[in-house]
mmCIF file of C-alpha atoms in Angstrom:
data_model
loop_
_atom_site.group_PDB
_atom_site.id
_atom_site.type_symbol
_atom_site.label_atom_id
_atom_site.label_comp_id
_atom_site.label_asym_id
_atom_site.label_seq_id
_atom_site.Cartn_x
_atom_site.Cartn_y
_atom_site.Cartn_z
ATOM 1 C CA UNK H 644 -200.583 36.520 -106.052
ATOM 2 C CA UNK H 645 -197.476 35.459 -104.610
ATOM 3 C CA UNK H 646 -198.766 36.968 -101.109
ATOM 4 C CA UNK H 647 -202.016 35.181 -101.017
ATOM 5 C CA UNK H 648 -200.068 31.572 -102.026
ATOM 6 C CA UNK H 649 -197.902 32.305 -98.992
ATOM 7 C CA UNK H 650 -200.832 33.587 -96.755
ATOM 8 C CA UNK H 651 -201.953 29.850 -97.853
ATOM 9 C CA UNK H 652 -199.160 27.722 -96.818
ATOM 10 C CA UNK H 653 -198.833 29.579 -93.625
ATOM 11 C CA UNK H 654 -201.819 28.877 -92.199
ATOM 12 C CA UNK H 655 -201.458 25.477 -93.834
ATOM 13 C CA UNK H 656 -198.609 25.009 -91.925
ATOM 14 C CA UNK H 657 -199.832 26.698 -88.717
ATOM 15 C CA UNK H 658 -202.800 24.167 -89.151
ATOM 16 C CA UNK H 659 -200.894 21.189 -89.699
ATOM 17 C CA UNK H 660 -198.712 22.254 -86.117
ATOM 18 C CA UNK H 661 -201.796 22.347 -84.356
ATOM 19 C CA UNK H 662 -201.126 26.290 -83.582
ATOM 20 C CA UNK H 663 -204.396 27.452 -85.078
ATOM 21 C CA UNK H 664 -207.910 25.744 -86.003
ATOM 22 C CA UNK H 665 -208.517 26.920 -89.697
ATOM 23 C CA UNK H 666 -212.334 26.300 -91.902
ATOM 24 C CA UNK H 667 -212.286 27.460 -94.958
ATOM 25 C CA UNK H 668 -214.914 30.486 -93.812
ATOM 26 C CA UNK H 669 -212.145 31.445 -91.649
ATOM 27 C CA UNK H 670 -209.800 33.098 -94.755
ATOM 28 C CA UNK H 671 -212.137 35.243 -95.301
ATOM 29 C CA UNK H 672 -210.767 38.598 -94.512
ATOM 30 C CA UNK H 673 -212.734 41.707 -93.913
ATOM 31 C CA UNK H 674 -211.699 45.642 -94.608
ATOM 32 C CA UNK H 675 -210.883 47.481 -92.029
ATOM 33 C CA UNK H 676 -213.892 49.778 -90.663
ATOM 34 C CA UNK H 677 -213.671 52.985 -92.154
ATOM 35 C CA UNK H 678 -213.322 56.833 -89.942
ATOM 36 C CA UNK H 679 -216.671 57.602 -91.581
ATOM 37 C CA UNK H 680 -219.557 59.000 -89.070
ATOM 38 C CA UNK H 681 -223.527 58.065 -90.164
ATOM 39 C CA UNK H 682 -225.343 61.124 -90.819
ATOM 40 C CA UNK H 683 -228.113 59.693 -92.150
ATOM 41 C CA UNK H 684 -231.008 61.207 -89.825
ATOM 42 C CA UNK H 685 -234.141 59.588 -89.389
ATOM 43 C CA UNK H 686 -237.134 61.845 -87.861
ATOM 44 C CA UNK H 687 -239.693 60.582 -85.842
ATOM 45 C CA UNK H 688 -243.573 61.103 -84.536
ATOM 46 C CA UNK H 689 -245.715 59.759 -81.978
ATOM 47 C CA UNK H 690 -249.307 59.890 -82.385
ATOM 48 C CA UNK H 691 -252.499 58.696 -80.450
ATOM 49 C CA UNK H 692 -255.939 58.755 -81.032
ATOM 50 C CA UNK H 693 -256.184 61.788 -79.351
ATOM 51 C CA UNK H 694 -253.251 63.010 -80.844
ATOM 52 C CA UNK H 695 -253.751 61.980 -84.331
ATOM 53 C CA UNK H 696 -253.230 64.578 -86.865
ATOM 54 C CA UNK H 697 -252.617 63.323 -90.885
ATOM 55 C CA UNK H 698 -249.429 64.760 -92.497
ATOM 56 C CA UNK H 699 -248.932 64.680 -96.516
ATOM 57 C CA UNK H 700 -246.869 61.726 -96.622
ATOM 58 C CA UNK H 701 -248.855 59.458 -93.928
ATOM 59 C CA UNK H 702 -252.830 60.703 -94.523
ATOM 60 C CA UNK H 703 -252.773 56.918 -96.147
ATOM 61 C CA UNK H 704 -252.656 55.263 -93.361
ATOM 62 C CA UNK H 705 -255.172 54.536 -90.690
ATOM 63 C CA UNK H 706 -255.382 56.766 -87.449
ATOM 64 C CA UNK H 707 -254.667 54.506 -84.273
ATOM 65 C CA UNK H 708 -257.202 53.032 -82.166
ATOM 66 C CA UNK H 709 -258.445 53.933 -78.642
ATOM 67 C CA UNK H 710 -255.496 51.529 -77.288
ATOM 68 C CA UNK H 711 -253.187 52.080 -80.154
ATOM 69 C CA UNK H 712 -250.520 54.554 -80.659
ATOM 70 C CA UNK H 713 -248.658 55.372 -83.878
ATOM 71 C CA UNK H 714 -245.151 55.246 -84.662
ATOM 72 C CA UNK H 715 -243.953 57.002 -87.849
ATOM 73 C CA UNK H 716 -240.062 57.112 -88.860
ATOM 74 C CA UNK H 717 -238.906 59.034 -91.569
ATOM 75 C CA UNK H 718 -235.826 59.006 -93.603
ATOM 76 C CA UNK H 719 -233.726 61.420 -94.624
ATOM 77 C CA UNK H 720 -232.739 60.626 -98.777
ATOM 78 C CA UNK H 721 -229.322 59.364 -98.829
ATOM 79 C CA UNK H 722 -227.284 59.396 -102.193
ATOM 80 C CA UNK H 723 -226.495 55.342 -101.816
ATOM 81 C CA UNK H 724 -229.317 54.030 -100.170
ATOM 82 C CA UNK H 725 -228.590 50.266 -100.503
ATOM 83 C CA UNK H 726 -225.928 50.342 -98.877
ATOM 84 C CA UNK H 727 -227.263 51.200 -95.582
ATOM 85 C CA UNK H 728 -230.525 48.786 -93.066
ATOM 86 C CA UNK H 729 -232.809 50.145 -90.233
ATOM 87 C CA UNK H 730 -232.635 47.754 -87.744
ATOM 88 C CA UNK H 731 -235.594 47.669 -85.578
ATOM 89 C CA UNK H 732 -236.223 46.334 -81.644
ATOM 90 C CA UNK H 733 -240.360 46.417 -80.341
ATOM 91 C CA UNK H 734 -240.581 46.204 -76.869
ATOM 92 C CA UNK H 735 -241.363 48.048 -73.276
ATOM 93 C CA UNK H 736 -238.841 49.976 -70.805
ATOM 94 C CA UNK H 737 -238.635 48.348 -67.336
ATOM 95 C CA UNK H 738 -237.213 47.787 -64.022
ATOM 96 C CA UNK H 739 -234.651 44.485 -64.549
ATOM 97 C CA UNK H 740 -232.514 43.202 -62.411
ATOM 98 C CA UNK H 741 -229.069 41.267 -63.669
ATOM 99 C CA UNK H 742 -231.151 38.554 -65.639
ATOM 100 C CA UNK H 743 -231.929 38.703 -69.402
ATOM 101 C CA UNK H 744 -235.529 39.765 -70.368
ATOM 102 C CA UNK H 745 -237.911 39.215 -73.122
ATOM 103 C CA UNK H 746 -241.321 39.573 -73.991
ATOM 104 C CA UNK H 747 -243.787 37.743 -76.750
ATOM 105 C CA UNK H 748 -245.961 39.617 -79.132
ATOM 106 C CA UNK H 749 -246.970 38.964 -83.092
ATOM 107 C CA UNK H 750 -245.149 41.936 -85.081
ATOM 108 C CA UNK H 751 -247.344 41.283 -88.267
ATOM 109 C CA UNK H 752 -246.354 42.670 -91.417
ATOM 110 C CA UNK H 753 -249.670 44.439 -93.112
ATOM 111 C CA UNK H 754 -250.791 45.580 -96.360
ATOM 112 C CA UNK H 755 -252.188 48.658 -96.602
ATOM 113 C CA UNK H 756 -255.275 48.388 -99.208
ATOM 114 C CA UNK H 757 -256.042 49.654 -102.215
ATOM 115 C CA UNK H 758 -252.164 51.607 -101.889
ATOM 116 C CA UNK H 759 -249.551 48.629 -101.409
ATOM 117 C CA UNK H 760 -247.556 50.005 -99.013
ATOM 118 C CA UNK H 761 -246.562 47.826 -95.992
ATOM 119 C CA UNK H 762 -246.836 49.377 -92.181
ATOM 120 C CA UNK H 763 -246.215 47.176 -88.949
ATOM 121 C CA UNK H 764 -248.288 46.129 -86.208
ATOM 122 C CA UNK H 765 -248.436 44.215 -82.342
ATOM 123 C CA UNK H 766 -251.379 44.036 -81.035
ATOM 124 C CA UNK H 767 -250.897 42.478 -77.395
ATOM 125 C CA UNK H 768 -247.572 42.108 -75.612
ATOM 126 C CA UNK H 769 -246.866 39.291 -73.175
ATOM 127 C CA UNK H 770 -244.048 37.858 -70.530
ATOM 128 C CA UNK H 771 -241.346 36.629 -72.536
ATOM 129 C CA UNK H 772 -238.682 33.953 -71.355
ATOM 130 C CA UNK H 773 -235.720 35.109 -69.348
ATOM 131 C CA UNK H 774 -233.001 33.604 -67.509
ATOM 132 C CA UNK H 775 -233.521 32.996 -63.995
ATOM 133 C CA UNK H 776 -230.006 33.888 -62.481
ATOM 134 C CA UNK H 777 -229.195 34.731 -58.485
ATOM 135 C CA UNK H 778 -228.289 38.101 -58.647
ATOM 136 C CA UNK H 779 -225.780 39.162 -56.432
ATOM 137 C CA UNK H 780 -226.339 43.094 -56.644
ATOM 138 C CA UNK H 781 -230.594 42.630 -55.943
ATOM 139 C CA UNK H 782 -230.690 46.768 -57.792
ATOM 140 C CA UNK H 783 -232.880 47.179 -60.243
ATOM 141 C CA UNK H 784 -232.354 49.527 -63.086
ATOM 142 C CA UNK H 785 -234.153 50.515 -66.114
ATOM 143 C CA UNK H 786 -233.925 48.942 -68.995
ATOM 144 C CA UNK H 787 -235.409 47.778 -72.983
ATOM 145 C CA UNK H 788 -236.685 44.454 -73.008
ATOM 146 C CA UNK H 789 -237.772 43.504 -76.570
ATOM 147 C CA UNK H 790 -239.819 41.527 -78.528
ATOM 148 C CA UNK H 791 -238.237 37.660 -79.230
ATOM 149 C CA UNK H 792 -238.929 39.457 -82.825
ATOM 150 C CA UNK H 793 -236.064 42.416 -84.808
ATOM 151 C CA UNK H 794 -236.625 43.291 -88.198
ATOM 152 C CA UNK H 795 -233.799 44.759 -90.359
ATOM 153 C CA UNK H 796 -234.928 47.135 -93.303
ATOM 154 C CA UNK H 797 -233.534 48.151 -96.149
ATOM 155 C CA UNK H 798 -233.274 52.041 -95.701
ATOM 156 C CA UNK H 799 -235.564 53.482 -98.222
ATOM 157 C CA UNK H 800 -236.870 56.893 -97.783
ATOM 158 C CA UNK H 801 -239.297 57.429 -100.340
ATOM 159 C CA UNK H 802 -242.202 56.111 -97.957
ATOM 160 C CA UNK H 803 -242.228 56.065 -93.970
ATOM 161 C CA UNK H 804 -241.838 53.265 -91.680
ATOM 162 C CA UNK H 805 -245.174 53.302 -89.935
ATOM 163 C CA UNK H 806 -245.925 50.909 -86.954
ATOM 164 C CA UNK H 807 -248.945 50.234 -84.840
ATOM 165 C CA UNK H 808 -248.111 49.362 -81.055
ATOM 166 C CA UNK H 809 -249.845 49.551 -77.449
ATOM 167 C CA UNK H 810 -249.651 52.333 -75.892
ATOM 168 C CA UNK H 811 -247.447 51.051 -72.688
ATOM 169 C CA UNK H 812 -244.703 49.633 -75.770
ATOM 170 C CA UNK H 813 -241.989 51.209 -77.609
ATOM 171 C CA UNK H 814 -239.741 51.082 -80.790
ATOM 172 C CA UNK H 815 -236.284 51.606 -80.796
ATOM 173 C CA UNK H 816 -234.377 51.295 -84.253
ATOM 174 C CA UNK H 817 -230.380 52.150 -85.288
ATOM 175 C CA UNK H 818 -228.519 52.361 -88.816
ATOM 176 C CA UNK H 819 -226.321 49.699 -90.037
ATOM 177 C CA UNK H 820 -224.149 50.496 -92.836
ATOM 178 C CA UNK H 821 -222.503 48.261 -95.148
ATOM 179 C CA UNK H 822 -218.049 48.507 -94.691
ATOM 180 C CA UNK H 823 -217.221 47.816 -97.952
ATOM 181 C CA UNK H 824 -217.633 45.716 -100.806
ATOM 182 C CA UNK H 825 -219.247 42.289 -101.371
ATOM 183 C CA UNK H 826 -216.601 39.278 -100.693
ATOM 184 C CA UNK H 827 -216.341 36.237 -101.865
ATOM 185 C CA UNK H 828 -215.705 33.011 -100.885
ATOM 186 C CA UNK H 829 -213.875 30.603 -103.178
ATOM 187 C CA UNK H 830 -215.085 27.382 -104.297
ATOM 188 C CA UNK H 831 -213.283 24.196 -102.476
ATOM 189 C CA UNK H 832 -210.737 23.023 -104.705
ATOM 190 C CA UNK H 833 -208.769 26.087 -105.326
ATOM 191 C CA UNK H 834 -207.874 26.395 -101.774
ATOM 192 C CA UNK H 835 -206.280 22.711 -101.443
#
């Protein structure tokens, strides 16, 4: 308790002297990052109309149309799944220069009739906005250009994550983990 009052006093003193600028939200601290390797694995399956084979866990989802590809992410079971999230970005691999690019497309969340399960679909992808910097180096390299919309899904291994995307579109994902318990802000009256 004493150290908290001393910390508040130091912050107030340094702020008054103009040595630091502090808002109430700056008083919150983050715990140090744990040195834990994240091992939740995701199994990926990609099928078009010709290669489609219904699997037991996804047979209720429709087969992909002629111009579409079905991307299935199957998440391994974890004991602490509420502490994880899966970030999904949909886009294309293209040759790019030093500018930042994005794509336009409607990422629609669909409900599987009769089951209530969710799947996602993008029917069309078009060029989006980009910066217009003059690139010193004229070389181009392969890069991922995302849709402007990103998904952050709860990690839930009970059902696979199913996506229907045009043939020239790819999906990339990464796993996020909470690094500690929730922290709470203090009412403004308790800070002063």
